[in-house]
Short mmCIF file of C-alpha atoms in Angstrom, two decimals:
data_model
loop_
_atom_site.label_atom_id
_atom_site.label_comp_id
_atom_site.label_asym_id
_atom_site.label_seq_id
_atom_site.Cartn_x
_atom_site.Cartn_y
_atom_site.Cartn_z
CA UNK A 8 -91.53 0.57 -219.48
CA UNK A 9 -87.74 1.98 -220.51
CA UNK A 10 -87.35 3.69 -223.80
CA UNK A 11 -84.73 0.78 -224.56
CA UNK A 12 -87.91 -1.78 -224.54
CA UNK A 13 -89.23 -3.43 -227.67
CA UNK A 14 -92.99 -2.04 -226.38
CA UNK A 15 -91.28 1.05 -225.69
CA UNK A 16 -89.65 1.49 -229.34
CA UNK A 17 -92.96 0.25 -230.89
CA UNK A 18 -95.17 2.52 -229.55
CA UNK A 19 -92.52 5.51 -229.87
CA UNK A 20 -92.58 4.16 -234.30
CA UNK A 21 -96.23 4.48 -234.08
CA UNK A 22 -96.30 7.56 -232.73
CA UNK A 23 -94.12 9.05 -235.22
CA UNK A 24 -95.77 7.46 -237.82
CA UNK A 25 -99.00 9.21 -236.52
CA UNK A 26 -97.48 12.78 -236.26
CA UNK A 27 -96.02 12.26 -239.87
CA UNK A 28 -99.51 10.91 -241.29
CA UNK A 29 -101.25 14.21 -239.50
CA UNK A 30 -98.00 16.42 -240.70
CA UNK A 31 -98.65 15.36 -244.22
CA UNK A 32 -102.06 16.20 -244.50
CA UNK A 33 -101.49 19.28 -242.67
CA UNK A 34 -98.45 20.45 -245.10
CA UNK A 35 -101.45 19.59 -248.01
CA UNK A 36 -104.06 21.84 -246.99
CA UNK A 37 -105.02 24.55 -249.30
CA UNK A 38 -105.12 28.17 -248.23
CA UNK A 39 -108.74 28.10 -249.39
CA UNK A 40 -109.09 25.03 -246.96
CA UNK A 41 -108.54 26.50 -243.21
CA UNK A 42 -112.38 27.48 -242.93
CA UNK A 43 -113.50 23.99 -244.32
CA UNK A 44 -115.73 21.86 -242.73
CA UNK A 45 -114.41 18.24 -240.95
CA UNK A 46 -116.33 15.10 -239.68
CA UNK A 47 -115.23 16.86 -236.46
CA UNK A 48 -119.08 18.50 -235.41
CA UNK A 49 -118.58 21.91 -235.15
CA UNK A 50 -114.69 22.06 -236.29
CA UNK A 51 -113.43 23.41 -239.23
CA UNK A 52 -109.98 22.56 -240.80
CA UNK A 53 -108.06 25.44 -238.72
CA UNK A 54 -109.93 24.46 -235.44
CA UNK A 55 -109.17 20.75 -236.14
CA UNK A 56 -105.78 21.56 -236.30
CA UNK A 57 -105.42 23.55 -233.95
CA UNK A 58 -106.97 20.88 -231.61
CA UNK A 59 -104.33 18.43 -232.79
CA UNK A 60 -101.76 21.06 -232.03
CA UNK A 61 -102.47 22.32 -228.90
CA UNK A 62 -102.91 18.56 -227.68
CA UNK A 63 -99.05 18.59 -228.55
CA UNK A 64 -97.83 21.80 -226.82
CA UNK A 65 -99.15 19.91 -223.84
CA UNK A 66 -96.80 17.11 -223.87
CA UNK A 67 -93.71 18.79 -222.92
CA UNK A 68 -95.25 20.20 -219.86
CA UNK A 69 -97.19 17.63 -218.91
CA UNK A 70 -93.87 15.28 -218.64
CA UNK A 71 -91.99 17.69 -216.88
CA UNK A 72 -94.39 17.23 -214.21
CA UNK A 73 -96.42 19.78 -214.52
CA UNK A 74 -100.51 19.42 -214.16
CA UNK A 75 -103.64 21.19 -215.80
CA UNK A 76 -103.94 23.36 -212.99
CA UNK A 77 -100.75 24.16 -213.20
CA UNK A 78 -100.63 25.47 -217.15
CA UNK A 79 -104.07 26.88 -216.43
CA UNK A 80 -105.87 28.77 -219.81
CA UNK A 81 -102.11 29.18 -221.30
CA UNK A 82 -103.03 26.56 -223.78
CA UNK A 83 -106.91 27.60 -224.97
CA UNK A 84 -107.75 29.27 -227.97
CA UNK A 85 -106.65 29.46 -231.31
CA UNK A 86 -102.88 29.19 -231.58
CA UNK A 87 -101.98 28.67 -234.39
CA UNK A 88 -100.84 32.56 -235.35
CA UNK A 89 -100.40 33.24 -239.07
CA UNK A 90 -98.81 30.26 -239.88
CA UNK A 91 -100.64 27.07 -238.85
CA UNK A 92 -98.04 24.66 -240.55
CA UNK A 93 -95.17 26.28 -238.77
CA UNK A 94 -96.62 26.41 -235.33
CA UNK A 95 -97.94 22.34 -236.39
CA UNK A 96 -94.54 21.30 -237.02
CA UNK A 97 -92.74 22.80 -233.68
CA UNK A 98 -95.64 21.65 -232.08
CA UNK A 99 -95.36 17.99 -232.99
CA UNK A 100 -91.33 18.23 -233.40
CA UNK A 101 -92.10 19.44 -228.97
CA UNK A 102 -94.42 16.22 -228.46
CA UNK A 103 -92.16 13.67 -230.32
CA UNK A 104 -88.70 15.12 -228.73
CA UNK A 105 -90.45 14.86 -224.99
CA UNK A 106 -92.03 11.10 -225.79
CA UNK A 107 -88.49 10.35 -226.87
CA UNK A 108 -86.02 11.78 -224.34
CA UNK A 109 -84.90 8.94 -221.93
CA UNK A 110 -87.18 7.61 -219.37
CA UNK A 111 -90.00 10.09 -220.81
CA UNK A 112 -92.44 6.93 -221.09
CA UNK A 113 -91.82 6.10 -217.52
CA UNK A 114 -93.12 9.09 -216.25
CA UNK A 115 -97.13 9.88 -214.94
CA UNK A 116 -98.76 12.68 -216.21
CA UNK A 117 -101.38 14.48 -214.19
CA UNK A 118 -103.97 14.88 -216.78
CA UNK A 119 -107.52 16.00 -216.95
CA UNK A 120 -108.83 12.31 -215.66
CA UNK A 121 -106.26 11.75 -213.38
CA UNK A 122 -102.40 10.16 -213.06
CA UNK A 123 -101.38 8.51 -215.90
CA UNK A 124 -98.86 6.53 -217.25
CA UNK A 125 -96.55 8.61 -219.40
CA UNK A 126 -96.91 5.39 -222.01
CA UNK A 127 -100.44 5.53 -221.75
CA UNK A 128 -100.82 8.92 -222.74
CA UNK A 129 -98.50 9.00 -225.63
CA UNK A 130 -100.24 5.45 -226.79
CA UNK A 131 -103.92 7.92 -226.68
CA UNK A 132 -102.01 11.06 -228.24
CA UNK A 133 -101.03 8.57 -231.14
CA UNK A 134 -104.70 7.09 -231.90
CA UNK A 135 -105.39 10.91 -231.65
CA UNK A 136 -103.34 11.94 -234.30
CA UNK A 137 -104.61 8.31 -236.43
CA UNK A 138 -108.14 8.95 -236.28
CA UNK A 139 -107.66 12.83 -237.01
CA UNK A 140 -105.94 12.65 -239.76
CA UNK A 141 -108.57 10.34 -241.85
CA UNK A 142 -110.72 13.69 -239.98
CA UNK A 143 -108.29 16.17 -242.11
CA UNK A 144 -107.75 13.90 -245.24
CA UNK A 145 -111.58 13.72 -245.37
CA UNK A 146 -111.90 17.46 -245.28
CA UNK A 147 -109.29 18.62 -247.85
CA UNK A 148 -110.19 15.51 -250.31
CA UNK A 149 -106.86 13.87 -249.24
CA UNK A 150 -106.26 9.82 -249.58
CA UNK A 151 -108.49 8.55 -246.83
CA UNK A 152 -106.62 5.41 -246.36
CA UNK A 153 -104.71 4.98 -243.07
CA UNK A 154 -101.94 2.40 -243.18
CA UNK A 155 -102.78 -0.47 -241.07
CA UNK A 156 -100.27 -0.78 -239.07
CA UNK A 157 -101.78 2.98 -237.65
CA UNK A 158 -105.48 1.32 -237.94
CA UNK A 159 -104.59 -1.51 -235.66
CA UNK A 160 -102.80 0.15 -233.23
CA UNK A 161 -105.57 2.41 -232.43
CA UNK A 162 -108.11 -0.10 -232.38
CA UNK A 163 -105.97 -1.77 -229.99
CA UNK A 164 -106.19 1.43 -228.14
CA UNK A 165 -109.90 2.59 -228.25
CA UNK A 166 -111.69 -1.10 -228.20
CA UNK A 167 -111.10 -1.47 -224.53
CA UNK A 168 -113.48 2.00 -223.59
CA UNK A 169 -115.15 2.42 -227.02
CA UNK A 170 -118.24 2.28 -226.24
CA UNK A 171 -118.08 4.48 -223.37
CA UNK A 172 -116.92 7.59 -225.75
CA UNK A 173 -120.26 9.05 -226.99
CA UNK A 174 -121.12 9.35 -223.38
CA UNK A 175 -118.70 11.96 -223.28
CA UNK A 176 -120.18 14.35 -225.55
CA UNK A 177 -116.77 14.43 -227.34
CA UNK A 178 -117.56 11.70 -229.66
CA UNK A 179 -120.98 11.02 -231.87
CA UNK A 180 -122.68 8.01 -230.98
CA UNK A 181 -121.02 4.80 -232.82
CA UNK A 182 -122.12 3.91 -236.25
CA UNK A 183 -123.53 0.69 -237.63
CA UNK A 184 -120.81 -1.24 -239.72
CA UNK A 185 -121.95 -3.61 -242.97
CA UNK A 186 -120.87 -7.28 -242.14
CA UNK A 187 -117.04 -8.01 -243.26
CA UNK A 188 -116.03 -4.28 -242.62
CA UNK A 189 -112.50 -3.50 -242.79
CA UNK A 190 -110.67 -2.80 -239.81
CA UNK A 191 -110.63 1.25 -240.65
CA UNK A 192 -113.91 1.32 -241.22
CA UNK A 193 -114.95 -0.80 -238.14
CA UNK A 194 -112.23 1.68 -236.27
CA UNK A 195 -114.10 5.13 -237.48
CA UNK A 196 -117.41 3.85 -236.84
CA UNK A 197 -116.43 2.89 -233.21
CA UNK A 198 -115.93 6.50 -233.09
CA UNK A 199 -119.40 8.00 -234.53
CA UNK A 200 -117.57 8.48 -238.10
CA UNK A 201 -118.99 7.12 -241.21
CA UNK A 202 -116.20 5.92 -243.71
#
């Protein structure tokens, strides 16, 4: 897939309309905020962000060729510094510039589970940032409504191995959906969250 393709230009909008969802949200939380719970288990506000960050310092790398061996423990902790909206935006201005750049979504990454399409990855780094932010609007009493266009796409993305994700341990078991469900809150209960 070129960058010139209609797939390729559709999944490259989605993905920027991910990163901006997440960006707004992030640009809304409080200072009071940062140590706030999420529906994450076990994250607060700062660590969810943080996550969602350091998931984005590894794209640049990762397209260059470069594996997780290779980067090592460069990329644990918290790095965020003293301002987590700062190091947010370069972070997902790095992502979106390195999806973008010609023949980017061509590429294989050597992730954790393996080669993998460079189109592939950015299409799971986009459902990412969906399903996170709803995570971060929760948490900071933001508008909890993802636009569907987002809420498709990453149903599109997760149905395939959904119910393979709780046995993970990254994801809480999948919860039971009322009849008629909307397609949000069918897509956050695939993945253990309760809308």
């Amino acid at each position: 897939m070129t960058r010139e393709t209609p797939e390729a230009k559709a999944l490259l909008s989605r993905h920027g309309e991910a990163l901006a969802l997440f960006t707004d949200r992030v640009h809304a939380v409080r200072p009071d905020q940062w140590d706030a719970p999420t529906p994450c288990a076990d994250w607060s506000v700062r660590e969810l962000v943080n996550h969602l960050a350091v998931e984005q310092l590894w794209v640049p790398p990762m397209l260059d060729g470069a594996s997780v061996a290779d980067l090592g423990d460069s990329l644990d902790g918290d790095l965020l510094g003293d301002d987590p909206v700062a190091t947010w935006d370069d972070a997902a201005a790095a992502a979106r510039t390195a999806f973008a750049a010609p023949g980017a979504l061509d590429r294989t990454a050597r992730l954790s589970q393996g080669p993998t399409r460079a189109d592939a990855y950015c299409a799971q780094m986009t459902a990412d940032a969906i399903v996170h932010a709803w995570d971060l609007s929760r948490a900071i009493g933001a508008d909890e409504h993802l636009p569907k266009a987002l809420v498709d796409f990453a149903r599109r993305e997760v149905e395939p191995y959904a119910d393979s994700l709780a046995a993970t341990g990254l994801f809480a078991a999948p919860v039971e959906t009322p009849s008629g469900a909307d397609a949000q809150t069918v897509l956050l209960a695939q993945l253990g969250r309760r809308a």
